[in-house]
Tab-separated table of C-alpha atoms (C1' of nucleotides) in Angstrom:
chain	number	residue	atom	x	y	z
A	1	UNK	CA	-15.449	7.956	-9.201
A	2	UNK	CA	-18.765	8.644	-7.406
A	3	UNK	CA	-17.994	5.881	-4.846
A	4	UNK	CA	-16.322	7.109	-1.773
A	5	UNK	CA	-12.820	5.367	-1.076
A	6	UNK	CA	-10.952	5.175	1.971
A	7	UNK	CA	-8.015	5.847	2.060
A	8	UNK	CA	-5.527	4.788	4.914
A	9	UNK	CA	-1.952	5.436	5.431
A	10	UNK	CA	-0.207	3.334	9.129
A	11	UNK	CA	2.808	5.198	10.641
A	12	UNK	CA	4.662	2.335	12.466
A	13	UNK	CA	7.466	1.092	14.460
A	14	UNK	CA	8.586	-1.252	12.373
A	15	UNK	CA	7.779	-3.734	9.246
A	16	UNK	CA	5.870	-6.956	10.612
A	17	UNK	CA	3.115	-6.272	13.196
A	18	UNK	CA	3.401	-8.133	16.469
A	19	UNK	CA	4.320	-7.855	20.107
A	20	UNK	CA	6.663	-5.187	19.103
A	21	UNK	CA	5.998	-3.808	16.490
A	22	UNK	CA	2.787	-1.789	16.199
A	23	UNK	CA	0.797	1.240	14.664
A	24	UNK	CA	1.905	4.382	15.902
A	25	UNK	CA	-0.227	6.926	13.829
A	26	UNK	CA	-3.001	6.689	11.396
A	27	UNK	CA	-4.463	8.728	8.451
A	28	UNK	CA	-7.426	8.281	6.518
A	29	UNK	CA	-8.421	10.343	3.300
A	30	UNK	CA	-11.803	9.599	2.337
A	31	UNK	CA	-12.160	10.425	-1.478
A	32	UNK	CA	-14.790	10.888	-3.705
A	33	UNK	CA	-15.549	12.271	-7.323
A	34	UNK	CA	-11.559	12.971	-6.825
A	35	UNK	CA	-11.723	15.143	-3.806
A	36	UNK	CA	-10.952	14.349	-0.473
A	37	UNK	CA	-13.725	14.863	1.248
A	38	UNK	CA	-13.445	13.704	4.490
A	39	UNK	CA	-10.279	13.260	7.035
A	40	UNK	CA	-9.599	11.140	9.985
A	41	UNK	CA	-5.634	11.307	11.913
A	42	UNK	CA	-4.380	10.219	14.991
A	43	UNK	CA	-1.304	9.249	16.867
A	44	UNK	CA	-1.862	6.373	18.921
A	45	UNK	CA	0.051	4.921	21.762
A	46	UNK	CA	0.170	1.159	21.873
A	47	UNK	CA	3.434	0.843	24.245
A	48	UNK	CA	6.032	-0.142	21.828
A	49	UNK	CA	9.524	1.245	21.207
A	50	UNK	CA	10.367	3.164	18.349
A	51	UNK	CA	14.130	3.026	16.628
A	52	UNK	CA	15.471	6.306	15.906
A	53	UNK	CA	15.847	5.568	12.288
A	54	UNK	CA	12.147	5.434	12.375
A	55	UNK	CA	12.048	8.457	14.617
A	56	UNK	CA	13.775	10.293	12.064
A	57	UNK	CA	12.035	8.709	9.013
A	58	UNK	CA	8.427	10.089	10.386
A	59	UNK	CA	9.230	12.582	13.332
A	60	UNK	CA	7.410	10.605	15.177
A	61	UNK	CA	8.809	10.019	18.521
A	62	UNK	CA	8.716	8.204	21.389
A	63	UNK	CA	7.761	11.303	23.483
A	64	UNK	CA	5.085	12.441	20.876
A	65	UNK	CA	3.805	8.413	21.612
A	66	UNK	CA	3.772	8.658	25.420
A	67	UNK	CA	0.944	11.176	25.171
A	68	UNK	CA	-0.958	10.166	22.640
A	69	UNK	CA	-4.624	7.963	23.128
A	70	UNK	CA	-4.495	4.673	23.632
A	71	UNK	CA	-3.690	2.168	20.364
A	72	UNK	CA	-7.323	0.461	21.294
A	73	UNK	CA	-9.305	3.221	21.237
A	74	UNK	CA	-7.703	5.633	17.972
A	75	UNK	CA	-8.736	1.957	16.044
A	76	UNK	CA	-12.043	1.570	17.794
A	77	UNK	CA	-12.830	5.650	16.129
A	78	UNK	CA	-10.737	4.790	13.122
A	79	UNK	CA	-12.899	1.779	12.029
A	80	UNK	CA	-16.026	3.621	12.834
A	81	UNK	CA	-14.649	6.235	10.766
A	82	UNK	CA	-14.102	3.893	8.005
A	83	UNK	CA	-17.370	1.626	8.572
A	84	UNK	CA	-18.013	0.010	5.179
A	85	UNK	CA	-16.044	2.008	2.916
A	86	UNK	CA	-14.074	0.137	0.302
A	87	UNK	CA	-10.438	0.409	1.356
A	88	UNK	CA	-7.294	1.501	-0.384
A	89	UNK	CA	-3.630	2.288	0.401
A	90	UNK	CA	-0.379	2.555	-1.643
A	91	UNK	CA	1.564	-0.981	-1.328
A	92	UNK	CA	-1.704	-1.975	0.293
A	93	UNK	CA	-0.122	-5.168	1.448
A	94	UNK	CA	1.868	-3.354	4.071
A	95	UNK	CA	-1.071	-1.427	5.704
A	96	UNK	CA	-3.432	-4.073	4.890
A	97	UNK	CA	-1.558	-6.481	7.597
A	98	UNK	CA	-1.201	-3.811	10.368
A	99	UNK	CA	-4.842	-2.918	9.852
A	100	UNK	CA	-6.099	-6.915	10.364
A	101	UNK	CA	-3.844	-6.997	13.108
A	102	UNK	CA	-4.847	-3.457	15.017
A	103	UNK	CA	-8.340	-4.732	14.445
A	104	UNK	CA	-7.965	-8.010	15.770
A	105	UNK	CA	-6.750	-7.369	18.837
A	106	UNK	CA	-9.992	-5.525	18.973
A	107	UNK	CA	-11.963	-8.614	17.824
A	108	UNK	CA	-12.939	-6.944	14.507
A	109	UNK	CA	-12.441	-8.003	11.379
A	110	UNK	CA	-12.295	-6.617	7.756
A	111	UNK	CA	-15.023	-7.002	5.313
A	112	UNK	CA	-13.762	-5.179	2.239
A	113	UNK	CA	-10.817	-5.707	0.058
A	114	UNK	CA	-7.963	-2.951	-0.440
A	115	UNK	CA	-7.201	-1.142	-3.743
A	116	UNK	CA	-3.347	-0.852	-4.412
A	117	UNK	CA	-2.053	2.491	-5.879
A	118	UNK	CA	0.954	1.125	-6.042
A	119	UNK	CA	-0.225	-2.651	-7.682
A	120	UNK	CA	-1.879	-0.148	-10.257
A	121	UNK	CA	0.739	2.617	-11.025
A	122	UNK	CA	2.772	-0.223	-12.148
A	123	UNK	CA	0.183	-1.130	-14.659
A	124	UNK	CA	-1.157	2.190	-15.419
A	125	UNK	CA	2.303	4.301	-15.383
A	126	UNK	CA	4.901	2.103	-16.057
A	127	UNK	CA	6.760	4.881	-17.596
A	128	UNK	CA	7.437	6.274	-14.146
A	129	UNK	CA	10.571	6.756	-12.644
A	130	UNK	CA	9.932	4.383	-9.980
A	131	UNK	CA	6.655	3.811	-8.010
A	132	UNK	CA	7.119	5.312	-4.506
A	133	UNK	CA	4.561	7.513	-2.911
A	134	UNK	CA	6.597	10.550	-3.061
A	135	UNK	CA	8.389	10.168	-6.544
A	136	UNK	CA	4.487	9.830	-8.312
A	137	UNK	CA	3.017	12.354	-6.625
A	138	UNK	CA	6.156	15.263	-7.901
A	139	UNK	CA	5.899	13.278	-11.435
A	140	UNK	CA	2.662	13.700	-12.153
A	141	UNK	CA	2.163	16.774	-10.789
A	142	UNK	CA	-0.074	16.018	-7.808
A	143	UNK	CA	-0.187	18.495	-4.787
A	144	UNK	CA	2.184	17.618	-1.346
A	145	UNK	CA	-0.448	16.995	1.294
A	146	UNK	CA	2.186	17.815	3.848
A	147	UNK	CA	5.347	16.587	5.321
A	148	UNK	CA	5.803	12.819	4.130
A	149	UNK	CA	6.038	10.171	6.146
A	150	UNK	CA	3.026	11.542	8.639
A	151	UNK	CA	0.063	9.408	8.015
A	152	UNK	CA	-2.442	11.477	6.954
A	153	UNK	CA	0.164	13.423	4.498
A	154	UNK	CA	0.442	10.343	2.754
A	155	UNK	CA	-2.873	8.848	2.712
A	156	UNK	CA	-3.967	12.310	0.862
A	157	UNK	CA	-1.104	11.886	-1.323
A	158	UNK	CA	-2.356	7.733	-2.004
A	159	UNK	CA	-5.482	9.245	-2.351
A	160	UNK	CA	-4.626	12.134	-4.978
A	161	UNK	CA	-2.933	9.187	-7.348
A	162	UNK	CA	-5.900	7.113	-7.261
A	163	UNK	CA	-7.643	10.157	-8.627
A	164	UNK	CA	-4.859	10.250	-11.471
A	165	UNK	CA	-5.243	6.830	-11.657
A	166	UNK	CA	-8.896	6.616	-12.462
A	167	UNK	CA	-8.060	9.739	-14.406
A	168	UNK	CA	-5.784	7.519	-16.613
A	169	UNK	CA	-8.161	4.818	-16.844
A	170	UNK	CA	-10.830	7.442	-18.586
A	171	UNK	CA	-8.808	9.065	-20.489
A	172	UNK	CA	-6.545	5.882	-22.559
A	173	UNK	CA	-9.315	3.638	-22.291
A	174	UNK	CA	-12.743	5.259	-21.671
A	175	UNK	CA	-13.815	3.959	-19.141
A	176	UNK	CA	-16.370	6.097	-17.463
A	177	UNK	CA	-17.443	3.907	-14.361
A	178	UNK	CA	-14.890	3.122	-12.565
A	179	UNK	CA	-15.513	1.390	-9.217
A	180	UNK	CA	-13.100	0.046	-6.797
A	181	UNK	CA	-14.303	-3.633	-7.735
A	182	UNK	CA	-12.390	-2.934	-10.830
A	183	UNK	CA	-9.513	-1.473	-9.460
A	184	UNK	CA	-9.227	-4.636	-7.521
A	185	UNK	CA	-9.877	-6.810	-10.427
A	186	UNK	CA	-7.319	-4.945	-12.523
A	187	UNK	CA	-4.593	-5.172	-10.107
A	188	UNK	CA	-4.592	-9.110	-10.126
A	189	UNK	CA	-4.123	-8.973	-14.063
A	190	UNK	CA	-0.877	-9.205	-14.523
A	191	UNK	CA	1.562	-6.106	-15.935
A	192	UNK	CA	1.969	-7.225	-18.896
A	193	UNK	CA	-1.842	-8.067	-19.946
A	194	UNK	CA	-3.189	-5.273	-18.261
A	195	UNK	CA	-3.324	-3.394	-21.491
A	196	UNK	CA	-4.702	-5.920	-23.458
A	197	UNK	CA	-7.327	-6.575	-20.630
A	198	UNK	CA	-8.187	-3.337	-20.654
A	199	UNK	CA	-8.799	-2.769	-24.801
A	200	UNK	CA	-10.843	-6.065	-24.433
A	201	UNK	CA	-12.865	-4.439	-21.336
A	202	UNK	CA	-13.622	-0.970	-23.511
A	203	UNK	CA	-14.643	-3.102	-26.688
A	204	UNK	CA	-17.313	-4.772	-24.262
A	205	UNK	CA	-18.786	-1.893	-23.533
A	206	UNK	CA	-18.415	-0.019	-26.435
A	207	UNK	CA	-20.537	-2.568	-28.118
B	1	DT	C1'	22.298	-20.577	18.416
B	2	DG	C1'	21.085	-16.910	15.736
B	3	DC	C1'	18.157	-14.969	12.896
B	4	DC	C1'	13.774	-13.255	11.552
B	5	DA	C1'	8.759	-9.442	6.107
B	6	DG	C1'	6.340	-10.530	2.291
B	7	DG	C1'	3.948	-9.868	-2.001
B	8	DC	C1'	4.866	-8.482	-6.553
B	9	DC	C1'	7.607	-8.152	-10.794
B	10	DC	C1'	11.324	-8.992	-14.120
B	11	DT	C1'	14.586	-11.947	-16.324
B	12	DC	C1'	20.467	-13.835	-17.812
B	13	DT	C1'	13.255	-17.811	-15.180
B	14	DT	C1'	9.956	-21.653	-14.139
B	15	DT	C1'	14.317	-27.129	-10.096
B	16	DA	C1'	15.698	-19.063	-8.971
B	17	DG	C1'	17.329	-14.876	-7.582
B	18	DG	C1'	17.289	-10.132	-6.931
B	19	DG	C1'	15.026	-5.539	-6.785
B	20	DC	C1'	11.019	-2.746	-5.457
B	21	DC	C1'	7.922	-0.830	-1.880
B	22	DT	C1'	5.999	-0.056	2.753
B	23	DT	C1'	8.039	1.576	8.299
DNA sequence: TGCCAGGCCCTCTTTAGGGCCTT
């Protein structure tokens, strides 16, 4: 895919952004012709309290937090960062609400949808052995970006499937231009016509 | 008072429930 991609990976202190429960690190891998290209990280410090089961899950702790920038100002650089750029993450849901929500308390707001590496490995590799970040990326043979559960580790890692992905996409069905309008129109088909959708998409353009 | 996610997917479904995935 020609058409750069961002994508973002949140470290957080919890599940549900809100009063307490916030972005503690981001990572952005910006991809193109299935390289990374271009990298943006940053711990940010927006006050909150992290559990140690979250500690431990990312290493991220509450001292690393005290001196890292301020929460307003790593999203102020990480939307610059981002400007335009169509936006992906895996379960894109998840980082999709934290990203609305870090960028509304800066009065931003998004303009471009999210691609979800994990709507479309369901579709696309349903014969995996489940459909977590880490699990795909040792299954199909994708390099570790780094320790998981650090944000930019995982963004690369989101952004290496979505390479595979698109590779997938060209290879079963042919489909040389692949944009990320597509991706996001193919992860609203449903799993089980995705495959017809897509033979029906190929004859189109084959004729 | 106490508790607190939510969108997606599958099936022993659709007047529902449980598992997956993210931190």
């Amino acid at each position: 895919m020609r058409q750069r991609i961002a994508v973002i990976d949140f470290e957080t202190s919890g599940i549900t952004p809100g009063r307490d429960c916030r972005a503690t690190e981001i990572g952005v891998a910006m991809v193109e012709d299935g390289r990374v290209v271009d990298r943006f990280q940053s711990l940010m410090n927006a006050g909150v309290w992290v559990p140690p089961m979250i500690e431990q899950l990312t290493g991220i702790s509450n001292a690393m937090l005290k001196s890292a920038p301020p929460a307003h100002r790593v999203m102020r650089d990480a939307a610059a960062f981002v400007g335009e750029t169509p936006l992906a993450a895996h379960n894109a849901s998840f980082d999709r609400k934290f990203w609305d929500y870090e960028l509304a308390r800066l009065g931003l707001a998004r303009r471009q949808d999210f691609a979800c590496t994990l709507l479309l490995s369901r579709r696309l590799l349903p014969q995996a052995p489940d459909h977590k970040l880490g699990t795909l990326t040792r299954w199909a043979g994708l390099p570790a970006a780094g320790r998981a559960h650090r944000a930019l580790a995982d963004a690369e890692m989101a952004a290496n499937l979505l390479s595979h992905l698109e590779g997938t996409l060209q290879r079963q069905f042919q489909l040389a231009d692949i944009d990320h309008a597509l991706l996001c129109k193919l992860q609203k088909v449903t799993a089980a016509k995705v495959k017809p959708y897509l033979r029906e998409l190929q004859a189109k353009l084959v004729v």
